[in-house]
PDB file of C-alpha atoms in Angstrom:
ATOM      1  CA  MET J   1       0.349   0.481  -0.265  1.00 50.00           C
ATOM      2  CA  ARG J   2       1.317   3.343  -1.055  1.00 56.00           C
ATOM      3  CA  LEU J   3       0.523   6.724   1.453  1.00 54.00           C
ATOM      4  CA  THR J   4      -0.828   9.856   0.003  1.00 64.00           C
ATOM      5  CA  ARG J   5       1.631  12.908   0.791  1.00 59.00           C
ATOM      6  CA  ARG J   6       0.023  13.590   3.798  1.00 58.00           C
ATOM      7  CA  GLY J   7       0.283  10.206   5.190  1.00 52.00           C
ATOM      8  CA  ARG J   8       3.460  10.094   4.635  1.00 54.00           C
ATOM      9  CA  LEU J   9       3.940  13.848   5.883  1.00 52.00           C
ATOM     10  CA  THR J  10       1.731  12.705   9.068  1.00 48.00           C
ATOM     11  CA  VAL J  11       4.047   9.226   9.477  1.00 43.00           C
ATOM     12  CA  THR J  12       7.426  11.844   9.037  1.00 45.00           C
ATOM     13  CA  LEU J  13       6.183  13.992  11.774  1.00 40.00           C
ATOM     14  CA  THR J  14       5.280  11.591  13.878  1.00 42.00           C
ATOM     15  CA  VAL J  15       8.739   9.305  13.859  1.00 40.00           C
ATOM     16  CA  VAL J  16      10.232  12.759  14.142  1.00 35.00           C
ATOM     17  CA  THR J  17       8.418  13.921  17.309  1.00 36.00           C
ATOM     18  CA  GLY J  18       9.025  10.524  18.698  1.00 39.00           C
ATOM     19  CA  LEU J  19      12.979  10.935  18.703  1.00 40.00           C
ATOM     20  CA  LEU J  20      12.321  14.351  19.514  1.00 36.00           C
ATOM     21  CA  ALA J  21      10.768  12.927  22.129  1.00 35.00           C
ATOM     22  CA  THR J  22      13.117  10.020  23.184  1.00 36.00           C
ATOM     23  CA  THR J  23      16.065  12.968  22.633  1.00 38.00           C
ATOM     24  CA  ALA J  24      14.759  14.594  25.449  1.00 37.00           C
ATOM     25  CA  TYR J  25      13.899  12.023  27.947  1.00 36.00           C
ATOM     26  CA  VAL J  26      17.426  11.333  27.374  1.00 42.00           C
ATOM     27  CA  VAL J  27      19.082  14.608  27.775  1.00 43.00           C
ATOM     28  CA  THR J  28      16.994  15.743  30.781  1.00 42.00           C
ATOM     29  CA  ARG J  29      16.124  13.020  32.857  1.00 43.00           C
ATOM     30  CA  THR J  30      19.554  11.075  32.524  1.00 48.00           C
ATOM     31  CA  ALA J  31      23.161  10.202  33.367  1.00 48.00           C
ATOM     32  CA  VAL J  32      23.934  11.852  29.350  1.00 52.00           C
ATOM     33  CA  GLY J  33      21.968  15.217  29.768  1.00 53.00           C
ATOM     34  CA  THR J  34      24.152  15.435  33.626  1.00 47.00           C
ATOM     35  CA  ALA J  35      27.589  14.343  31.634  1.00 49.00           C
ATOM     36  CA  LEU J  36      27.097  17.356  29.561  1.00 51.00           C
ATOM     37  CA  GLY J  37      25.851  19.681  32.416  1.00 48.00           C
ATOM     38  CA  LEU J  38      22.338  20.398  31.783  1.00 53.00           C
ATOM     39  CA  PRO J  39      19.332  20.236  33.555  1.00 48.00           C
ATOM     40  CA  THR J  40      18.268  16.616  34.002  1.00 59.00           C
ATOM     41  CA  GLY J  41      14.893  17.618  37.163  1.00 81.00           C
ATOM     42  CA  PRO J  42      15.810  18.039  40.636  1.00 94.00           C
ATOM     43  CA  GLU J  43      19.245  18.520  41.648  1.00 97.00           C
ATOM     44  CA  CYS J  44      18.470  16.093  45.216  1.00 98.00           C
ATOM     45  CA  THR J  45      15.583  13.955  46.060  1.00 98.00           C
ATOM     46  CA  VAL J  46      15.321  12.447  49.505  1.00 98.00           C
ATOM     47  CA  GLN J  47      13.343   8.756  48.800  1.00 96.00           C
ATOM     48  CA  LEU J  48      10.750   8.058  51.441  1.00 95.00           C
ATOM     49  CA  GLY J  49       9.316   4.166  51.263  1.00 87.00           C
ATOM     50  CA  GLY J  50       7.154   5.526  47.408  1.00 85.00           C
ATOM     51  CA  ALA J  51       7.809   8.814  47.809  1.00 91.00           C
ATOM     52  CA  THR J  52       9.856  11.182  46.437  1.00 95.00           C
ATOM     53  CA  HIS J  53      10.611  14.592  47.875  1.00 95.00           C
ATOM     54  CA  GLU J  54      12.179  16.558  45.057  1.00 97.00           C
ATOM     55  CA  TRP J  55      14.385  19.383  46.525  1.00 97.00           C
ATOM     56  CA  THR J  56      16.950  21.734  45.138  1.00 96.00           C
ATOM     57  CA  ARG J  57      20.363  21.325  45.934  1.00 96.00           C
ATOM     58  CA  ASN J  58      19.950  25.157  48.642  1.00 96.00           C
ATOM     59  CA  GLN J  59      17.182  22.935  50.108  1.00 97.00           C
ATOM     60  CA  ALA J  60      19.678  19.660  50.342  1.00 98.00           C
ATOM     61  CA  MET J  61      22.689  22.075  51.721  1.00 98.00           C
ATOM     62  CA  THR J  62      20.098  23.688  54.412  1.00 98.00           C
ATOM     63  CA  ALA J  63      18.204  20.545  55.868  1.00 98.00           C
ATOM     64  CA  THR J  64      21.426  18.071  55.881  1.00 98.00           C
ATOM     65  CA  THR J  65      22.810  20.596  57.962  1.00 98.00           C
ATOM     66  CA  VAL J  66      19.933  21.603  60.116  1.00 98.00           C
ATOM     67  CA  ALA J  67      19.705  17.930  60.776  1.00 98.00           C
ATOM     68  CA  GLY J  68      23.186  17.690  61.548  1.00 98.00           C
ATOM     69  CA  VAL J  69      23.288  20.010  63.801  1.00 98.00           C
ATOM     70  CA  GLY J  70      19.953  19.223  65.252  1.00 98.00           C
ATOM     71  CA  ALA J  71      22.207  15.341  65.730  1.00 97.00           C
ATOM     72  CA  ARG J  72      25.376  17.029  67.244  1.00 97.00           C
ATOM     73  CA  ILE J  73      23.172  18.988  70.023  1.00 97.00           C
ATOM     74  CA  GLY J  74      20.721  16.427  71.031  1.00 96.00           C
ATOM     75  CA  ALA J  75      17.474  17.624  69.403  1.00 96.00           C
ATOM     76  CA  SER J  76      14.807  14.835  69.353  1.00 96.00           C
ATOM     77  CA  ASP J  77      13.681  13.711  65.799  1.00 97.00           C
ATOM     78  CA  ASN J  78      10.248  15.928  66.017  1.00 96.00           C
ATOM     79  CA  GLY J  79      12.923  18.489  67.096  1.00 96.00           C
ATOM     80  CA  VAL J  80      15.030  18.224  63.740  1.00 98.00           C
ATOM     81  CA  ALA J  81      11.305  17.455  62.385  1.00 98.00           C
ATOM     82  CA  ALA J  82      10.596  21.304  62.832  1.00 97.00           C
ATOM     83  CA  ALA J  83      14.049  23.037  62.255  1.00 97.00           C
ATOM     84  CA  VAL J  84      14.534  21.466  59.089  1.00 97.00           C
ATOM     85  CA  ALA J  85      10.858  22.436  57.873  1.00 96.00           C
ATOM     86  CA  GLN J  86      11.265  25.807  59.307  1.00 95.00           C
ATOM     87  CA  ALA J  87      14.706  27.129  57.613  1.00 96.00           C
ATOM     88  CA  LEU J  88      13.574  24.513  54.237  1.00 95.00           C
ATOM     89  CA  ARG J  89      10.457  27.464  54.143  1.00 92.00           C
ATOM     90  CA  ARG J  90      12.178  30.818  53.522  1.00 81.00           C
ATOM     91  CA  ASP J  91      11.775  30.410  50.588  1.00 64.00           C
ATOM     92  CA  GLY J  92      14.834  32.134  48.657  1.00 68.00           C
ATOM     93  CA  ASP J  93      16.951  32.438  51.657  1.00 74.00           C
ATOM     94  CA  ALA J  94      20.770  31.785  51.298  1.00 89.00           C
ATOM     95  CA  PRO J  95      21.645  28.358  51.794  1.00 95.00           C
ATOM     96  CA  VAL J  96      21.767  27.115  55.953  1.00 95.00           C
ATOM     97  CA  LEU J  97      25.667  26.744  55.889  1.00 95.00           C
ATOM     98  CA  ASP J  98      27.716  26.382  58.736  1.00 93.00           C
ATOM     99  CA  ALA J  99      26.205  25.874  62.901  1.00 96.00           C
ATOM    100  CA  ASP J 100      25.786  28.965  64.150  1.00 96.00           C
ATOM    101  CA  ALA J 101      22.951  30.061  61.300  1.00 95.00           C
ATOM    102  CA  ALA J 102      21.586  25.630  61.461  1.00 97.00           C
ATOM    103  CA  ARG J 103      21.810  26.647  65.712  1.00 97.00           C
ATOM    104  CA  GLU J 104      20.129  30.560  65.218  1.00 96.00           C
ATOM    105  CA  VAL J 105      16.615  27.811  62.792  1.00 96.00           C
ATOM    106  CA  TYR J 106      16.110  25.558  66.509  1.00 96.00           C
ATOM    107  CA  ARG J 107      16.103  28.840  68.938  1.00 95.00           C
ATOM    108  CA  GLY J 108      12.672  29.971  67.821  1.00 93.00           C
ATOM    109  CA  LEU J 109      11.215  27.324  67.344  1.00 93.00           C
ATOM    110  CA  PRO J 110       8.264  26.346  69.750  1.00 88.00           C
ATOM    111  CA  ASP J 111       8.357  24.445  72.943  1.00 86.00           C
ATOM    112  CA  ALA J 112       6.457  22.153  71.675  1.00 85.00           C
ATOM    113  CA  ALA J 113       7.420  20.743  67.908  1.00 83.00           C
ATOM    114  CA  ARG J 114       4.437  18.730  66.866  1.00 89.00           C
ATOM    115  CA  PRO J 115       5.968  18.360  63.168  1.00 93.00           C
ATOM    116  CA  SER J 116       3.276  16.675  59.727  1.00 95.00           C
ATOM    117  CA  PRO J 117       4.191  13.044  59.290  1.00 95.00           C
ATOM    118  CA  SER J 118       5.935  14.062  55.750  1.00 95.00           C
ATOM    119  CA  ASP J 119       7.879  16.383  57.614  1.00 96.00           C
ATOM    120  CA  LEU J 120       9.151  13.829  60.201  1.00 97.00           C
ATOM    121  CA  ALA J 121       9.973  10.863  58.130  1.00 97.00           C
ATOM    122  CA  VAL J 122      12.326  13.232  55.796  1.00 98.00           C
ATOM    123  CA  ALA J 123      14.270  14.135  59.769  1.00 98.00           C
ATOM    124  CA  ARG J 124      14.480  10.434  59.994  1.00 98.00           C
ATOM    125  CA  ALA J 125      16.214  10.228  56.179  1.00 98.00           C
ATOM    126  CA  LEU J 126      18.184  12.909  57.142  1.00 98.00           C
ATOM    127  CA  LEU J 127      19.427  11.282  60.636  1.00 98.00           C
ATOM    128  CA  GLY J 128      20.227   8.037  58.481  1.00 98.00           C
ATOM    129  CA  HIS J 129      17.417   5.689  59.927  1.00 98.00           C
ATOM    130  CA  ASP J 130      16.876   4.871  55.764  1.00 97.00           C
ATOM    131  CA  GLY J 131      20.014   5.282  54.697  1.00 97.00           C
ATOM    132  CA  GLY J 132      21.113   6.562  51.365  1.00 97.00           C
ATOM    133  CA  ALA J 133      17.790   8.526  51.589  1.00 98.00           C
ATOM    134  CA  LEU J 134      19.345  11.726  49.723  1.00 98.00           C
ATOM    135  CA  SER J 135      20.685  12.354  47.167  1.00 98.00           C
ATOM    136  CA  CYS J 136      22.499  14.894  44.024  1.00 98.00           C
ATOM    137  CA  THR J 137      23.373  15.328  39.900  1.00 97.00           C
ATOM    138  CA  VAL J 138      26.498  16.700  39.841  1.00 93.00           C
ATOM    139  CA  GLY J 139      26.940  17.659  36.034  1.00 81.00           C
ATOM    140  CA  LEU J 140      30.307  16.574  34.983  1.00 62.00           C
ATOM    141  CA  HIS J 141      32.061  20.360  33.815  1.00 61.00           C
ATOM    142  CA  ARG J 142      30.575  21.441  37.584  1.00 59.00           C
ATOM    143  CA  ALA J 143      32.380  18.345  39.113  1.00 55.00           C
ATOM    144  CA  THR J 144      35.787  18.443  36.761  1.00 62.00           C
ATOM    145  CA  ARG J 145      35.754  22.493  36.732  1.00 68.00           C
ATOM    146  CA  GLY J 146      39.350  23.609  35.948  1.00 80.00           C
ATOM    147  CA  LEU J 147      40.268  23.429  39.725  1.00 91.00           C
ATOM    148  CA  PRO J 148      43.454  23.204  40.112  1.00 94.00           C
ATOM    149  CA  ARG J 149      45.898  20.326  41.573  1.00 95.00           C
ATOM    150  CA  GLN J 150      46.725  20.640  45.004  1.00 97.00           C
ATOM    151  CA  SER J 151      49.362  19.664  47.055  1.00 97.00           C
ATOM    152  CA  PRO J 152      49.159  17.930  50.106  1.00 98.00           C
ATOM    153  CA  GLY J 153      49.255  20.689  53.725  1.00 98.00           C
ATOM    154  CA  PRO J 154      50.758  20.414  56.898  1.00 98.00           C
ATOM    155  CA  LEU J 155      47.997  17.817  58.255  1.00 98.00           C
ATOM    156  CA  GLY J 156      48.718  15.496  55.173  1.00 98.00           C
ATOM    157  CA  LEU J 157      45.158  16.983  52.893  1.00 98.00           C
ATOM    158  CA  THR J 158      45.248  19.206  50.861  1.00 98.00           C
ATOM    159  CA  ALA J 159      43.445  22.281  51.185  1.00 98.00           C
ATOM    160  CA  ARG J 160      40.105  21.101  49.519  1.00 98.00           C
ATOM    161  CA  ALA J 161      39.932  18.195  51.750  1.00 98.00           C
ATOM    162  CA  ASP J 162      41.317  20.050  54.252  1.00 98.00           C
ATOM    163  CA  THR J 163      37.882  22.351  53.670  1.00 98.00           C
ATOM    164  CA  VAL J 164      35.975  18.829  54.043  1.00 98.00           C
ATOM    165  CA  ARG J 165      37.524  18.080  57.141  1.00 98.00           C
ATOM    166  CA  ARG J 166      36.632  21.390  58.995  1.00 98.00           C
ATOM    167  CA  GLU J 167      33.117  21.772  57.822  1.00 98.00           C
ATOM    168  CA  LEU J 168      31.864  18.221  58.625  1.00 98.00           C
ATOM    169  CA  ARG J 169      33.446  18.686  61.970  1.00 98.00           C
ATOM    170  CA  ALA J 170      32.271  22.262  62.401  1.00 98.00           C
ATOM    171  CA  VAL J 171      28.608  20.816  62.138  1.00 98.00           C
ATOM    172  CA  PHE J 172      28.305  17.576  63.124  1.00 98.00           C
ATOM    173  CA  GLY J 173      31.217  18.014  66.302  1.00 97.00           C
ATOM    174  CA  LYS J 174      34.509  15.928  66.804  1.00 96.00           C
ATOM    175  CA  GLN J 175      35.276  13.182  64.684  1.00 95.00           C
ATOM    176  CA  THR J 176      37.716  10.486  64.830  1.00 98.00           C
ATOM    177  CA  LEU J 177      39.330  10.364  61.352  1.00 98.00           C
ATOM    178  CA  GLY J 178      42.158   7.921  59.288  1.00 97.00           C
ATOM    179  CA  GLY J 179      43.188   7.953  55.965  1.00 97.00           C
ATOM    180  CA  PHE J 180      45.711  11.174  55.940  1.00 98.00           C
ATOM    181  CA  ASP J 181      49.619  12.056  57.610  1.00 97.00           C
ATOM    182  CA  PRO J 182      51.052  15.408  57.905  1.00 97.00           C
ATOM    183  CA  ARG J 183      53.696  12.443  56.593  1.00 96.00           C
ATOM    184  CA  GLY J 184      51.413  11.001  53.583  1.00 96.00           C
ATOM    185  CA  VAL J 185      50.135   7.998  53.522  1.00 95.00           C
ATOM    186  CA  THR J 186      52.001   5.421  51.355  1.00 94.00           C
ATOM    187  CA  SER J 187      49.983   2.049  51.823  1.00 93.00           C
ATOM    188  CA  GLY J 188      46.605   0.366  53.213  1.00 90.00           C
ATOM    189  CA  HIS J 189      45.026   1.097  50.429  1.00 93.00           C
ATOM    190  CA  THR J 190      44.512   0.567  46.501  1.00 88.00           C
ATOM    191  CA  ASP J 191      46.825   1.211  43.760  1.00 89.00           C
ATOM    192  CA  GLY J 192      45.554   5.008  42.494  1.00 90.00           C
ATOM    193  CA  SER J 193      43.835   5.639  45.607  1.00 96.00           C
ATOM    194  CA  ALA J 194      43.055   9.505  46.766  1.00 97.00           C
ATOM    195  CA  HIS J 195      44.533   8.696  50.316  1.00 98.00           C
ATOM    196  CA  TYR J 196      47.556   8.602  48.612  1.00 97.00           C
ATOM    197  CA  GLU J 197      47.238  12.311  47.843  1.00 97.00           C
ATOM    198  CA  GLY J 198      46.399  13.691  50.750  1.00 98.00           C
ATOM    199  CA  ARG J 199      42.389  14.334  48.570  1.00 98.00           C
ATOM    200  CA  ALA J 200      40.387  11.535  51.102  1.00 98.00           C
ATOM    201  CA  ILE J 201      39.504  11.127  54.757  1.00 98.00           C
ATOM    202  CA  ASP J 202      37.734   8.805  56.369  1.00 98.00           C
ATOM    203  CA  VAL J 203      35.746   9.842  58.846  1.00 98.00           C
ATOM    204  CA  PHE J 204      35.011   6.272  61.205  1.00 98.00           C
ATOM    205  CA  PHE J 205      31.931   5.056  63.339  1.00 98.00           C
ATOM    206  CA  ARG J 206      32.978   2.195  65.428  1.00 97.00           C
ATOM    207  CA  PRO J 207      32.426   0.012  66.546  1.00 97.00           C
ATOM    208  CA  ILE J 208      29.202  -1.549  63.331  1.00 97.00           C
ATOM    209  CA  SER J 209      26.099  -0.240  64.954  1.00 98.00           C
ATOM    210  CA  ALA J 210      22.768   1.087  63.885  1.00 97.00           C
ATOM    211  CA  ALA J 211      23.367   3.883  65.654  1.00 97.00           C
ATOM    212  CA  ASN J 212      26.734   4.005  64.187  1.00 98.00           C
ATOM    213  CA  GLN J 213      25.327   3.303  60.653  1.00 98.00           C
ATOM    214  CA  ARG J 214      22.818   6.017  61.129  1.00 98.00           C
ATOM    215  CA  ARG J 215      25.088   8.546  62.018  1.00 98.00           C
ATOM    216  CA  GLY J 216      27.398   7.921  59.145  1.00 98.00           C
ATOM    217  CA  TRP J 217      24.484   8.423  56.934  1.00 98.00           C
ATOM    218  CA  ALA J 218      23.859  11.562  58.051  1.00 98.00           C
ATOM    219  CA  GLU J 219      27.118  12.676  57.526  1.00 98.00           C
ATOM    220  CA  ALA J 220      27.641  10.713  54.393  1.00 98.00           C
ATOM    221  CA  GLN J 221      24.449  12.680  52.829  1.00 98.00           C
ATOM    222  CA  TRP J 222      25.460  15.989  54.021  1.00 98.00           C
ATOM    223  CA  ALA J 223      28.669  15.148  52.172  1.00 98.00           C
ATOM    224  CA  VAL J 224      26.312  14.818  48.957  1.00 98.00           C
ATOM    225  CA  ALA J 225      24.101  17.419  49.308  1.00 98.00           C
ATOM    226  CA  HIS J 226      27.564  20.359  49.173  1.00 98.00           C
ATOM    227  CA  ALA J 227      29.208  17.715  46.975  1.00 98.00           C
ATOM    228  CA  GLU J 228      29.447  20.500  43.969  1.00 96.00           C
ATOM    229  CA  ARG J 229      29.547  23.288  46.515  1.00 96.00           C
ATOM    230  CA  LEU J 230      32.655  21.455  48.079  1.00 97.00           C
ATOM    231  CA  ALA J 231      34.168  19.627  44.817  1.00 96.00           C
ATOM    232  CA  VAL J 232      33.594  16.257  46.297  1.00 97.00           C
ATOM    233  CA  ALA J 233      33.916  13.760  43.966  1.00 97.00           C
ATOM    234  CA  THR J 234      33.594  10.092  46.558  1.00 98.00           C
ATOM    235  CA  VAL J 235      31.591   9.612  49.067  1.00 98.00           C
ATOM    236  CA  ILE J 236      31.455   5.627  49.590  1.00 98.00           C
ATOM    237  CA  PHE J 237      29.670   4.494  52.961  1.00 98.00           C
ATOM    238  CA  ASP J 238      28.246   0.973  54.432  1.00 98.00           C
ATOM    239  CA  ARG J 239      28.375  -1.069  51.542  1.00 98.00           C
ATOM    240  CA  ARG J 240      26.720   2.158  48.789  1.00 98.00           C
ATOM    241  CA  ILE J 241      28.454   4.553  46.499  1.00 98.00           C
ATOM    242  CA  TRP J 242      27.979   8.567  45.108  1.00 98.00           C
ATOM    243  CA  SER J 243      30.100   8.984  42.478  1.00 97.00           C
ATOM    244  CA  ALA J 244      30.406  13.208  41.016  1.00 96.00           C
ATOM    245  CA  GLY J 245      30.948  11.582  37.313  1.00 94.00           C
ATOM    246  CA  ARG J 246      28.022   9.116  37.734  1.00 96.00           C
ATOM    247  CA  SER J 247      25.738  11.343  40.462  1.00 97.00           C
ATOM    248  CA  ALA J 248      22.905  10.799  37.787  1.00 96.00           C
ATOM    249  CA  ALA J 249      22.810   6.991  38.972  1.00 97.00           C
ATOM    250  CA  GLY J 250      22.944   8.024  42.605  1.00 98.00           C
ATOM    251  CA  TRP J 251      24.184   5.817  44.979  1.00 98.00           C
ATOM    252  CA  ARG J 252      24.897   2.491  44.093  1.00 98.00           C
ATOM    253  CA  ASP J 253      26.457  -0.502  45.210  1.00 98.00           C
ATOM    254  CA  TYR J 254      30.235  -0.455  46.256  1.00 97.00           C
ATOM    255  CA  ARG J 255      32.629  -3.570  45.101  1.00 94.00           C
ATOM    256  CA  HIS J 256      35.546  -3.554  46.229  1.00 93.00           C
ATOM    257  CA  PRO J 257      38.718  -3.186  43.342  1.00 91.00           C
ATOM    258  CA  ASP J 258      40.442  -5.758  44.313  1.00 88.00           C
ATOM    259  CA  GLY J 259      37.270  -8.001  43.996  1.00 91.00           C
ATOM    260  CA  PRO J 260      34.814  -9.420  46.293  1.00 93.00           C
ATOM    261  CA  THR J 261      35.286  -9.608  49.784  1.00 94.00           C
ATOM    262  CA  ASP J 262      33.656  -9.640  53.106  1.00 94.00           C
ATOM    263  CA  ASN J 263      36.140  -7.584  55.533  1.00 95.00           C
ATOM    264  CA  PRO J 264      33.323  -4.696  56.671  1.00 96.00           C
ATOM    265  CA  ILE J 265      36.172  -2.397  56.905  1.00 94.00           C
ATOM    266  CA  LEU J 266      36.549  -2.460  53.154  1.00 94.00           C
ATOM    267  CA  LEU J 267      33.446  -2.620  52.310  1.00 97.00           C
ATOM    268  CA  HIS J 268      33.104   0.740  54.311  1.00 97.00           C
ATOM    269  CA  GLU J 269      30.673  -0.679  56.892  1.00 97.00           C
ATOM    270  CA  ASP J 270      32.605   2.040  59.888  1.00 98.00           C
ATOM    271  CA  HIS J 271      34.030   4.653  58.308  1.00 98.00           C
ATOM    272  CA  VAL J 272      32.258   7.254  55.705  1.00 98.00           C
ATOM    273  CA  HIS J 273      35.050   7.755  52.952  1.00 98.00           C
ATOM    274  CA  VAL J 274      34.922  11.488  51.233  1.00 98.00           C
ATOM    275  CA  ASP J 275      37.502  11.936  48.659  1.00 98.00           C
ATOM    276  CA  VAL J 276      37.481  15.572  46.717  1.00 97.00           C
ATOM    277  CA  ILE J 277      38.178  16.280  43.163  1.00 96.00           C
ATOM    278  CA  ARG J 278      42.199  16.326  42.288  1.00 95.00           C
ATOM    279  CA  GLY J 279      41.709  18.539  39.458  1.00 93.00           C
ATOM    280  CA  ARG J 280      44.565  20.067  36.911  1.00 88.00           C
TER     281      ARG J 280
END
C-alpha cells in the first residue's frame, strides 16, 4: 500500500516527534544530560518508600546542615523535623551552611514541636534511619570544573579535602578521622587511592551498630548534598557509593576494586570515605 503525500507527512512527523521526545528524555532525565552539564530534573531527591521529595541543591544543603546540627545538640526527631521544615520555608534565602545559622533555627522553634508525619519522615531520613535516602546530581563539567591540582598541606590533606574535614566537624562535632597523615600516606589502600594524594578522609563510626550506621549515613548524605560546593568526587559508606561522575545514578552498590570481599572495613561499613576532585 502506497501512502499519500499527507500520509507520508503524518508518518514523518510522528517519527520526528517520537525521536525528539526520546532525545529530550535522555538529555534531561538521564546521566547523558548530567554529563553534558544540562538540567536533568531535580538537583536533589529524598526517597522515602514510594514517595520522592524533590529539592534544589540549596534546600538539600540547608536540610542536611540543620539535621546534622540537630543531632549534635541532641534534638529529638520531632525537633529536627520542625527545624528542617522551618528552614526550608525560607524560600529564596541563601542556604544554611554553618552551624551557628542552624542553631538559630532551633532557637526559634516553639517549646513543643509538632511536625507533620511527612516532615518527620524526611527528618528521620536525614538522620540516617533510611540509609542513602538523599542523593544529588552534579554536572560533569561542574565536577571537574578545571580546578588546579593541590599538594598536601601540614596535615597531609589538600586544601579542598581539609575544607571538607573542617566543615564536617563544624556541623557534626568532633570526628574520629583517618586516611591522612602529615608525613603522607603510602600504603593500606587500593592502587591509585585518593588517600595517597591527600585528597581523602575517612570518618570512623565504631563499633558497627545501628546507632553508628545512622550517624554515618547522616554525614554521608551531608557530603553528597554539599558535593558541588566542596568539589567532592566520591562518598562511600556501608557498601554503597556515590560519585560525582555518575551522580545521576544516585547511590550504587559498592564493589571493592580488588574483588569480592566480606571484610567490613574494605566495604566501608565502619567509616565514611570522602574524597575531593584531583584538579588539573
